[in-house]
PDB file of C-alpha atoms in Angstrom:
ATOM      1  CA  UNK A   5       6.722  -0.808 -15.150  1.00  0.00           C
ATOM      2  CA  UNK A   6       6.516  -4.248 -13.551  1.00  0.00           C
ATOM      3  CA  UNK A   7       3.147  -5.805 -14.308  1.00  0.00           C
ATOM      4  CA  UNK A   8       1.826  -7.940 -11.449  1.00  0.00           C
ATOM      5  CA  UNK A   9      -0.506 -10.624 -12.762  1.00  0.00           C
ATOM      6  CA  UNK A  10      -2.648 -11.890  -9.909  1.00  0.00           C
ATOM      7  CA  UNK A  11      -5.048 -14.831 -10.088  1.00  0.00           C
ATOM      8  CA  UNK A  12      -7.754 -15.786  -9.622  1.00  0.00           C
ATOM      9  CA  UNK A  13      -9.865 -12.643  -9.705  1.00  0.00           C
ATOM     10  CA  UNK A  14     -12.456 -14.252  -7.440  1.00  0.00           C
ATOM     11  CA  UNK A  15     -11.990 -17.141  -5.020  1.00  0.00           C
ATOM     12  CA  UNK A  16     -15.085 -18.736  -3.428  1.00  0.00           C
ATOM     13  CA  UNK A  17     -13.925 -21.017  -0.618  1.00  0.00           C
ATOM     14  CA  UNK A  18     -15.673 -23.345   1.814  1.00  0.00           C
ATOM     15  CA  UNK A  19     -14.977 -22.613   5.473  1.00  0.00           C
ATOM     16  CA  UNK A  20     -12.097 -24.727   6.733  1.00  0.00           C
ATOM     17  CA  UNK A  21     -10.759 -25.416   3.255  1.00  0.00           C
ATOM     18  CA  UNK A  22      -7.448 -24.160   1.860  1.00  0.00           C
ATOM     19  CA  UNK A  23      -7.041 -21.311  -0.611  1.00  0.00           C
ATOM     20  CA  UNK A  24      -4.162 -20.132  -2.779  1.00  0.00           C
ATOM     21  CA  UNK A  25      -3.564 -16.885  -4.679  1.00  0.00           C
ATOM     22  CA  UNK A  26      -0.938 -16.553  -7.382  1.00  0.00           C
ATOM     23  CA  UNK A  27       1.089 -13.467  -8.242  1.00  0.00           C
ATOM     24  CA  UNK A  28       3.391 -13.406 -11.272  1.00  0.00           C
ATOM     25  CA  UNK A  29       5.495 -10.305 -11.891  1.00  0.00           C
ATOM     26  CA  UNK A  30       6.645  -9.499 -15.411  1.00  0.00           C
ATOM     27  CA  UNK A  31      10.276  -9.504 -14.259  1.00  0.00           C
ATOM     28  CA  UNK A  32      12.349 -10.839 -11.404  1.00  0.00           C
ATOM     29  CA  UNK A  33      11.801  -9.140  -8.046  1.00  0.00           C
ATOM     30  CA  UNK A  34      15.304  -9.781  -6.725  1.00  0.00           C
ATOM     31  CA  UNK A  35      16.756  -6.383  -5.803  1.00  0.00           C
ATOM     32  CA  UNK A  36      20.442  -5.520  -6.218  1.00  0.00           C
ATOM     33  CA  UNK A  37      20.677  -5.671  -2.405  1.00  0.00           C
ATOM     34  CA  UNK A  38      19.678  -9.336  -2.550  1.00  0.00           C
ATOM     35  CA  UNK A  39      16.207  -8.842  -1.072  1.00  0.00           C
ATOM     36  CA  UNK A  40      12.893  -9.626  -2.757  1.00  0.00           C
ATOM     37  CA  UNK A  41      10.413  -6.846  -2.013  1.00  0.00           C
ATOM     38  CA  UNK A  42       7.145  -8.717  -2.527  1.00  0.00           C
ATOM     39  CA  UNK A  43       4.341  -7.996  -0.064  1.00  0.00           C
ATOM     40  CA  UNK A  44       0.849  -9.380   0.436  1.00  0.00           C
ATOM     41  CA  UNK A  45      -1.992  -7.247   1.798  1.00  0.00           C
ATOM     42  CA  UNK A  46      -5.475  -8.051   3.019  1.00  0.00           C
ATOM     43  CA  UNK A  47      -8.235  -5.471   2.699  1.00  0.00           C
ATOM     44  CA  UNK A  48     -11.420  -6.326   4.548  1.00  0.00           C
ATOM     45  CA  UNK A  49     -14.609  -4.523   3.454  1.00  0.00           C
ATOM     46  CA  UNK A  50     -14.541  -0.875   4.543  1.00  0.00           C
ATOM     47  CA  UNK A  51     -11.047  -1.111   6.044  1.00  0.00           C
ATOM     48  CA  UNK A  52      -7.535   0.032   5.198  1.00  0.00           C
ATOM     49  CA  UNK A  53      -5.113  -2.508   3.758  1.00  0.00           C
ATOM     50  CA  UNK A  54      -3.223  -4.624   6.257  1.00  0.00           C
ATOM     51  CA  UNK A  55       0.141  -6.140   5.489  1.00  0.00           C
ATOM     52  CA  UNK A  56       0.238  -9.917   5.979  1.00  0.00           C
ATOM     53  CA  UNK A  57       3.529 -10.946   4.391  1.00  0.00           C
ATOM     54  CA  UNK A  58       6.712  -9.024   3.567  1.00  0.00           C
ATOM     55  CA  UNK A  59       9.770 -10.030   1.561  1.00  0.00           C
ATOM     56  CA  UNK A  60       7.778 -12.851   0.009  1.00  0.00           C
ATOM     57  CA  UNK A  61       7.615 -15.188   2.993  1.00  0.00           C
ATOM     58  CA  UNK A  62       7.847 -13.284   6.296  1.00  0.00           C
ATOM     59  CA  UNK A  63       4.598 -13.202   8.230  1.00  0.00           C
ATOM     60  CA  UNK A  64       3.796  -9.984  10.081  1.00  0.00           C
ATOM     61  CA  UNK A  65       3.343  -9.978  13.846  1.00  0.00           C
ATOM     62  CA  UNK A  66      -0.223 -10.807  14.797  1.00  0.00           C
ATOM     63  CA  UNK A  67      -1.034 -12.488  11.484  1.00  0.00           C
ATOM     64  CA  UNK A  68      -2.474 -15.980  12.025  1.00  0.00           C
ATOM     65  CA  UNK A  69      -0.118 -18.795  11.057  1.00  0.00           C
ATOM     66  CA  UNK A  70      -2.696 -20.164   8.596  1.00  0.00           C
ATOM     67  CA  UNK A  71      -1.365 -17.471   6.226  1.00  0.00           C
ATOM     68  CA  UNK A  72       1.887 -18.223   4.432  1.00  0.00           C
ATOM     69  CA  UNK A  73       3.802 -16.698   1.562  1.00  0.00           C
ATOM     70  CA  UNK A  74       6.190 -18.466  -0.762  1.00  0.00           C
ATOM     71  CA  UNK A  75       7.933 -18.114  -4.078  1.00  0.00           C
ATOM     72  CA  UNK A  76      10.827 -16.368  -5.711  1.00  0.00           C
ATOM     73  CA  UNK A  77      11.832 -14.545  -8.875  1.00  0.00           C
ATOM     74  CA  UNK A  78       8.645 -14.327 -10.934  1.00  0.00           C
ATOM     75  CA  UNK A  79       6.289 -16.725  -9.182  1.00  0.00           C
ATOM     76  CA  UNK A  80       4.741 -16.077  -5.775  1.00  0.00           C
ATOM     77  CA  UNK A  81       1.863 -17.582  -3.809  1.00  0.00           C
ATOM     78  CA  UNK A  82      -0.185 -16.640  -0.784  1.00  0.00           C
ATOM     79  CA  UNK A  83      -1.797 -19.621   0.929  1.00  0.00           C
ATOM     80  CA  UNK A  84      -4.477 -19.816   3.566  1.00  0.00           C
ATOM     81  CA  UNK A  85      -4.385 -23.293   5.100  1.00  0.00           C
ATOM     82  CA  UNK A  86      -7.954 -23.230   6.457  1.00  0.00           C
ATOM     83  CA  UNK A  87     -10.167 -20.314   5.514  1.00  0.00           C
ATOM     84  CA  UNK A  88     -12.142 -18.649   8.293  1.00  0.00           C
ATOM     85  CA  UNK A  89     -15.038 -16.205   8.021  1.00  0.00           C
ATOM     86  CA  UNK A  90     -12.806 -13.258   8.999  1.00  0.00           C
ATOM     87  CA  UNK A  91     -10.595 -13.894   5.949  1.00  0.00           C
ATOM     88  CA  UNK A  92     -13.240 -12.486   3.590  1.00  0.00           C
ATOM     89  CA  UNK A  93     -11.883  -9.526   1.656  1.00  0.00           C
ATOM     90  CA  UNK A  94      -9.610  -8.558  -1.207  1.00  0.00           C
ATOM     91  CA  UNK A  95      -5.970  -9.632  -1.278  1.00  0.00           C
ATOM     92  CA  UNK A  96      -3.264  -7.755  -3.160  1.00  0.00           C
ATOM     93  CA  UNK A  97       0.332  -8.512  -3.984  1.00  0.00           C
ATOM     94  CA  UNK A  98       2.694  -5.558  -4.298  1.00  0.00           C
ATOM     95  CA  UNK A  99       6.249  -5.274  -5.552  1.00  0.00           C
ATOM     96  CA  UNK A 100       8.639  -2.592  -4.343  1.00  0.00           C
ATOM     97  CA  UNK A 101      11.858  -3.862  -5.902  1.00  0.00           C
ATOM     98  CA  UNK A 102      11.533  -1.692  -9.013  1.00  0.00           C
ATOM     99  CA  UNK A 103      10.192   1.850  -9.364  1.00  0.00           C
ATOM    100  CA  UNK A 104       7.346   2.507  -9.640  1.00  0.00           C
ATOM    101  CA  UNK A 105       5.834   0.333  -6.934  1.00  0.00           C
ATOM    102  CA  UNK A 106       3.048  -1.725  -8.507  1.00  0.00           C
ATOM    103  CA  UNK A 107       0.165  -3.912  -7.330  1.00  0.00           C
ATOM    104  CA  UNK A 108      -1.655  -6.920  -8.597  1.00  0.00           C
ATOM    105  CA  UNK A 109      -5.287  -6.371  -9.514  1.00  0.00           C
ATOM    106  CA  UNK A 110      -6.592  -8.062  -6.381  1.00  0.00           C
ATOM    107  CA  UNK A 111      -8.304 -11.360  -5.514  1.00  0.00           C
ATOM    108  CA  UNK A 112     -11.677 -11.306  -3.833  1.00  0.00           C
ATOM    109  CA  UNK A 113     -11.995 -14.117  -1.294  1.00  0.00           C
ATOM    110  CA  UNK A 114     -15.550 -15.028  -0.342  1.00  0.00           C
ATOM    111  CA  UNK A 115     -17.208 -17.860   1.490  1.00  0.00           C
ATOM    112  CA  UNK A 116     -19.228 -20.351  -0.584  1.00  0.00           C
TER     113      UNK A 116
ATOM    114  CA  UNK B  21       0.763   1.620  19.310  1.00  0.00           C
ATOM    115  CA  UNK B  22       1.910   2.995  15.976  1.00  0.00           C
ATOM    116  CA  UNK B  23      -0.756   5.110  14.340  1.00  0.00           C
ATOM    117  CA  UNK B  24      -1.044   7.237  11.193  1.00  0.00           C
ATOM    118  CA  UNK B  25      -3.807   9.801  10.880  1.00  0.00           C
ATOM    119  CA  UNK B  26      -4.560  11.482   7.550  1.00  0.00           C
ATOM    120  CA  UNK B  27      -6.496  14.696   7.115  1.00  0.00           C
ATOM    121  CA  UNK B  28      -7.220  17.337   4.506  1.00  0.00           C
ATOM    122  CA  UNK B  29      -9.467  15.479   2.088  1.00  0.00           C
ATOM    123  CA  UNK B  30     -12.727  16.832   0.735  1.00  0.00           C
ATOM    124  CA  UNK B  31     -14.665  17.914  -2.338  1.00  0.00           C
ATOM    125  CA  UNK B  32     -12.645  20.080  -4.702  1.00  0.00           C
ATOM    126  CA  UNK B  33     -13.168  21.389  -8.224  1.00  0.00           C
ATOM    127  CA  UNK B  34     -10.973  20.269 -11.110  1.00  0.00           C
ATOM    128  CA  UNK B  35      -7.873  22.424 -11.512  1.00  0.00           C
ATOM    129  CA  UNK B  36      -7.776  23.423  -7.851  1.00  0.00           C
ATOM    130  CA  UNK B  37      -5.259  22.462  -5.153  1.00  0.00           C
ATOM    131  CA  UNK B  38      -5.447  20.514  -1.907  1.00  0.00           C
ATOM    132  CA  UNK B  39      -2.912  19.555   0.746  1.00  0.00           C
ATOM    133  CA  UNK B  40      -3.138  16.301   2.657  1.00  0.00           C
ATOM    134  CA  UNK B  41      -1.427  15.738   5.997  1.00  0.00           C
ATOM    135  CA  UNK B  42      -0.394  12.545   7.735  1.00  0.00           C
ATOM    136  CA  UNK B  43       0.594  12.626  11.392  1.00  0.00           C
ATOM    137  CA  UNK B  44       2.464   9.724  12.936  1.00  0.00           C
ATOM    138  CA  UNK B  45       2.186   8.582  16.526  1.00  0.00           C
ATOM    139  CA  UNK B  46       4.193   6.264  18.757  1.00  0.00           C
ATOM    140  CA  UNK B  47       7.279   5.863  16.578  1.00  0.00           C
ATOM    141  CA  UNK B  48      10.356   7.913  15.745  1.00  0.00           C
ATOM    142  CA  UNK B  49       8.987   9.583  12.618  1.00  0.00           C
ATOM    143  CA  UNK B  50      12.351  10.783  11.329  1.00  0.00           C
ATOM    144  CA  UNK B  51      13.704   7.230  11.161  1.00  0.00           C
ATOM    145  CA  UNK B  52      11.272   6.162   8.444  1.00  0.00           C
ATOM    146  CA  UNK B  53      10.453   6.776   4.815  1.00  0.00           C
ATOM    147  CA  UNK B  54       6.829   7.759   4.294  1.00  0.00           C
ATOM    148  CA  UNK B  55       4.554   7.071   1.335  1.00  0.00           C
ATOM    149  CA  UNK B  56       1.171   7.904  -0.077  1.00  0.00           C
ATOM    150  CA  UNK B  57      -1.074   5.395  -1.835  1.00  0.00           C
ATOM    151  CA  UNK B  58      -4.572   5.824  -3.200  1.00  0.00           C
ATOM    152  CA  UNK B  59      -7.623   3.780  -4.114  1.00  0.00           C
ATOM    153  CA  UNK B  60     -10.245   5.046  -6.534  1.00  0.00           C
ATOM    154  CA  UNK B  61     -13.846   4.046  -5.701  1.00  0.00           C
ATOM    155  CA  UNK B  62     -14.306   0.317  -6.295  1.00  0.00           C
ATOM    156  CA  UNK B  63     -10.778  -0.041  -7.694  1.00  0.00           C
ATOM    157  CA  UNK B  64      -7.438  -1.450  -6.616  1.00  0.00           C
ATOM    158  CA  UNK B  65      -4.471   0.119  -4.864  1.00  0.00           C
ATOM    159  CA  UNK B  66      -2.083   2.552  -6.527  1.00  0.00           C
ATOM    160  CA  UNK B  67       1.189   3.924  -5.200  1.00  0.00           C
ATOM    161  CA  UNK B  68       1.408   7.738  -5.472  1.00  0.00           C
ATOM    162  CA  UNK B  69       4.596   9.052  -3.884  1.00  0.00           C
ATOM    163  CA  UNK B  70       7.419   8.360  -1.446  1.00  0.00           C
ATOM    164  CA  UNK B  71       9.870  10.433   0.594  1.00  0.00           C
ATOM    165  CA  UNK B  72      12.974   8.992   2.215  1.00  0.00           C
ATOM    166  CA  UNK B  73      14.197  10.061   5.632  1.00  0.00           C
ATOM    167  CA  UNK B  74      17.030  12.548   6.254  1.00  0.00           C
ATOM    168  CA  UNK B  75      19.628   9.788   6.203  1.00  0.00           C
ATOM    169  CA  UNK B  76      18.723   9.298   2.546  1.00  0.00           C
ATOM    170  CA  UNK B  77      18.533  13.022   1.776  1.00  0.00           C
ATOM    171  CA  UNK B  78      14.718  12.992   1.779  1.00  0.00           C
ATOM    172  CA  UNK B  79      14.786  11.609  -1.761  1.00  0.00           C
ATOM    173  CA  UNK B  80      11.369  11.630  -3.425  1.00  0.00           C
ATOM    174  CA  UNK B  81       9.676   9.528  -6.092  1.00  0.00           C
ATOM    175  CA  UNK B  82       6.341   9.952  -7.863  1.00  0.00           C
ATOM    176  CA  UNK B  83       3.993   7.878  -9.959  1.00  0.00           C
ATOM    177  CA  UNK B  84       3.896   9.030 -13.574  1.00  0.00           C
ATOM    178  CA  UNK B  85       0.202   9.916 -13.192  1.00  0.00           C
ATOM    179  CA  UNK B  86       0.959  12.618 -10.598  1.00  0.00           C
ATOM    180  CA  UNK B  87       4.511  13.713 -11.423  1.00  0.00           C
ATOM    181  CA  UNK B  88       4.727  17.472 -11.892  1.00  0.00           C
ATOM    182  CA  UNK B  89       1.403  18.048 -10.124  1.00  0.00           C
ATOM    183  CA  UNK B  90       1.904  16.496  -6.667  1.00  0.00           C
ATOM    184  CA  UNK B  91       4.674  17.261  -4.164  1.00  0.00           C
ATOM    185  CA  UNK B  92       5.498  15.206  -1.101  1.00  0.00           C
ATOM    186  CA  UNK B  93       7.282  16.715   1.891  1.00  0.00           C
ATOM    187  CA  UNK B  94       7.826  16.085   5.577  1.00  0.00           C
ATOM    188  CA  UNK B  95       8.303  17.939   8.841  1.00  0.00           C
ATOM    189  CA  UNK B  96       9.973  15.555  11.272  1.00  0.00           C
ATOM    190  CA  UNK B  97       9.694  18.047  14.143  1.00  0.00           C
ATOM    191  CA  UNK B  98       5.909  17.676  13.883  1.00  0.00           C
ATOM    192  CA  UNK B  99       5.885  14.021  12.771  1.00  0.00           C
ATOM    193  CA  UNK B 100       3.874  14.996   9.694  1.00  0.00           C
ATOM    194  CA  UNK B 101       4.130  14.080   6.029  1.00  0.00           C
ATOM    195  CA  UNK B 102       2.337  16.184   3.439  1.00  0.00           C
ATOM    196  CA  UNK B 103       1.022  15.662  -0.067  1.00  0.00           C
ATOM    197  CA  UNK B 104       0.474  18.895  -1.972  1.00  0.00           C
ATOM    198  CA  UNK B 105      -1.854  18.180  -4.874  1.00  0.00           C
ATOM    199  CA  UNK B 106      -2.118  20.801  -7.625  1.00  0.00           C
ATOM    200  CA  UNK B 107      -4.039  20.885 -10.912  1.00  0.00           C
ATOM    201  CA  UNK B 108      -6.386  18.198  -9.638  1.00  0.00           C
ATOM    202  CA  UNK B 109      -8.242  16.070 -12.172  1.00  0.00           C
ATOM    203  CA  UNK B 110     -11.428  14.048 -11.832  1.00  0.00           C
ATOM    204  CA  UNK B 111      -9.304  10.885 -12.092  1.00  0.00           C
ATOM    205  CA  UNK B 112      -7.525  11.867  -8.850  1.00  0.00           C
ATOM    206  CA  UNK B 113     -10.728  11.050  -6.965  1.00  0.00           C
ATOM    207  CA  UNK B 114      -9.765   8.387  -4.417  1.00  0.00           C
ATOM    208  CA  UNK B 115      -9.168   7.511  -0.805  1.00  0.00           C
ATOM    209  CA  UNK B 116      -5.596   8.548  -0.044  1.00  0.00           C
ATOM    210  CA  UNK B 117      -3.642   6.448   2.442  1.00  0.00           C
ATOM    211  CA  UNK B 118      -0.447   7.382   4.202  1.00  0.00           C
ATOM    212  CA  UNK B 119       1.968   4.578   5.087  1.00  0.00           C
ATOM    213  CA  UNK B 120       5.159   4.078   7.016  1.00  0.00           C
ATOM    214  CA  UNK B 121       7.829   2.862   4.636  1.00  0.00           C
ATOM    215  CA  UNK B 122       7.545   1.995   0.966  1.00  0.00           C
ATOM    216  CA  UNK B 123       9.378  -1.271   0.269  1.00  0.00           C
ATOM    217  CA  UNK B 124       7.179  -2.978   2.807  1.00  0.00           C
ATOM    218  CA  UNK B 125       4.629  -0.470   4.138  1.00  0.00           C
ATOM    219  CA  UNK B 126       3.747  -1.944   7.515  1.00  0.00           C
ATOM    220  CA  UNK B 127       1.334   0.649   8.920  1.00  0.00           C
ATOM    221  CA  UNK B 128      -1.466   2.375   7.018  1.00  0.00           C
ATOM    222  CA  UNK B 129      -3.692   5.232   8.058  1.00  0.00           C
ATOM    223  CA  UNK B 130      -7.476   5.123   7.882  1.00  0.00           C
ATOM    224  CA  UNK B 131      -7.421   7.142   4.649  1.00  0.00           C
ATOM    225  CA  UNK B 132      -8.871  10.478   3.609  1.00  0.00           C
ATOM    226  CA  UNK B 133     -11.309  10.820   0.706  1.00  0.00           C
ATOM    227  CA  UNK B 134     -10.554  13.302  -2.053  1.00  0.00           C
ATOM    228  CA  UNK B 135     -13.382  13.942  -4.498  1.00  0.00           C
ATOM    229  CA  UNK B 136     -12.569  16.027  -7.559  1.00  0.00           C
ATOM    230  CA  UNK B 137     -15.777  17.181  -9.203  1.00  0.00           C
ATOM    231  CA  UNK B 138     -17.388  20.313 -10.558  1.00  0.00           C
TER     232      UNK B 138
END
C-alpha cells in the first residue's frame, strides 16, 4: 500500500499568516494514464470532508483562491496564503492512483 | 444541487449484519462510480469500497480490512448505492460516508454512524 506521510501533525497559525502542509507518498503518484490522483480535503469540526484540490493542483469550484495545491511525483504541498478563522479543521491528503486508496494521517490547523 | 444521503446505520452486535444505503440527488447516478469511506471516532479517513458504473462493468474493489465481509452494489434505477456489511467487528465502528467517484471524490454525504458493540 502507498503510505502517505503528512506533516505537520498540528499547525497553529496566526490569522492572516500563511500555512503549508506537506504530503509525501511512498511511491510516485503518476498513473499509467498520465494523471496524478492526489486530492486534498478539509474537514471542519462536526462536518463531512470537503474536497479542496484534485489532481494535485486543481482547485474545486467555490474554494477560496487562498488555497493552492502543488507538487508532483512524491512531494506535494497544500498552501493557504492567508489563514482565516473558517479554515480551522483537519486537512487530509489522499491518493487514488494505486489501489487501495490511502490517506495521510491529517493535519490539524488551529488559530494561535 | 448534488446531494448524497446515507441511511441504515445504528447499534449492532458483533457478528451481525447491516446494510447501508446511499441515495443520490440532482445528478445522473448511472454515470458515476460510487464509493464508501469511513472514519472511526477521533480517527482519520479510511477508504472502504468502490463500484464502477455500468460502462466499466460495475467493477468493485475493497479494502483488505473488509474484503470477504462487505459487499458493495448499486441500483441505478433508484439512484442508490448499498454497502452490505456482514460479520461485523467492533473495529468496524465508524461514521460511514458515501461519495461520488473514487479517484477524486467530489461530493460526500453527511455520514451514517455504525456502532458495533455488545
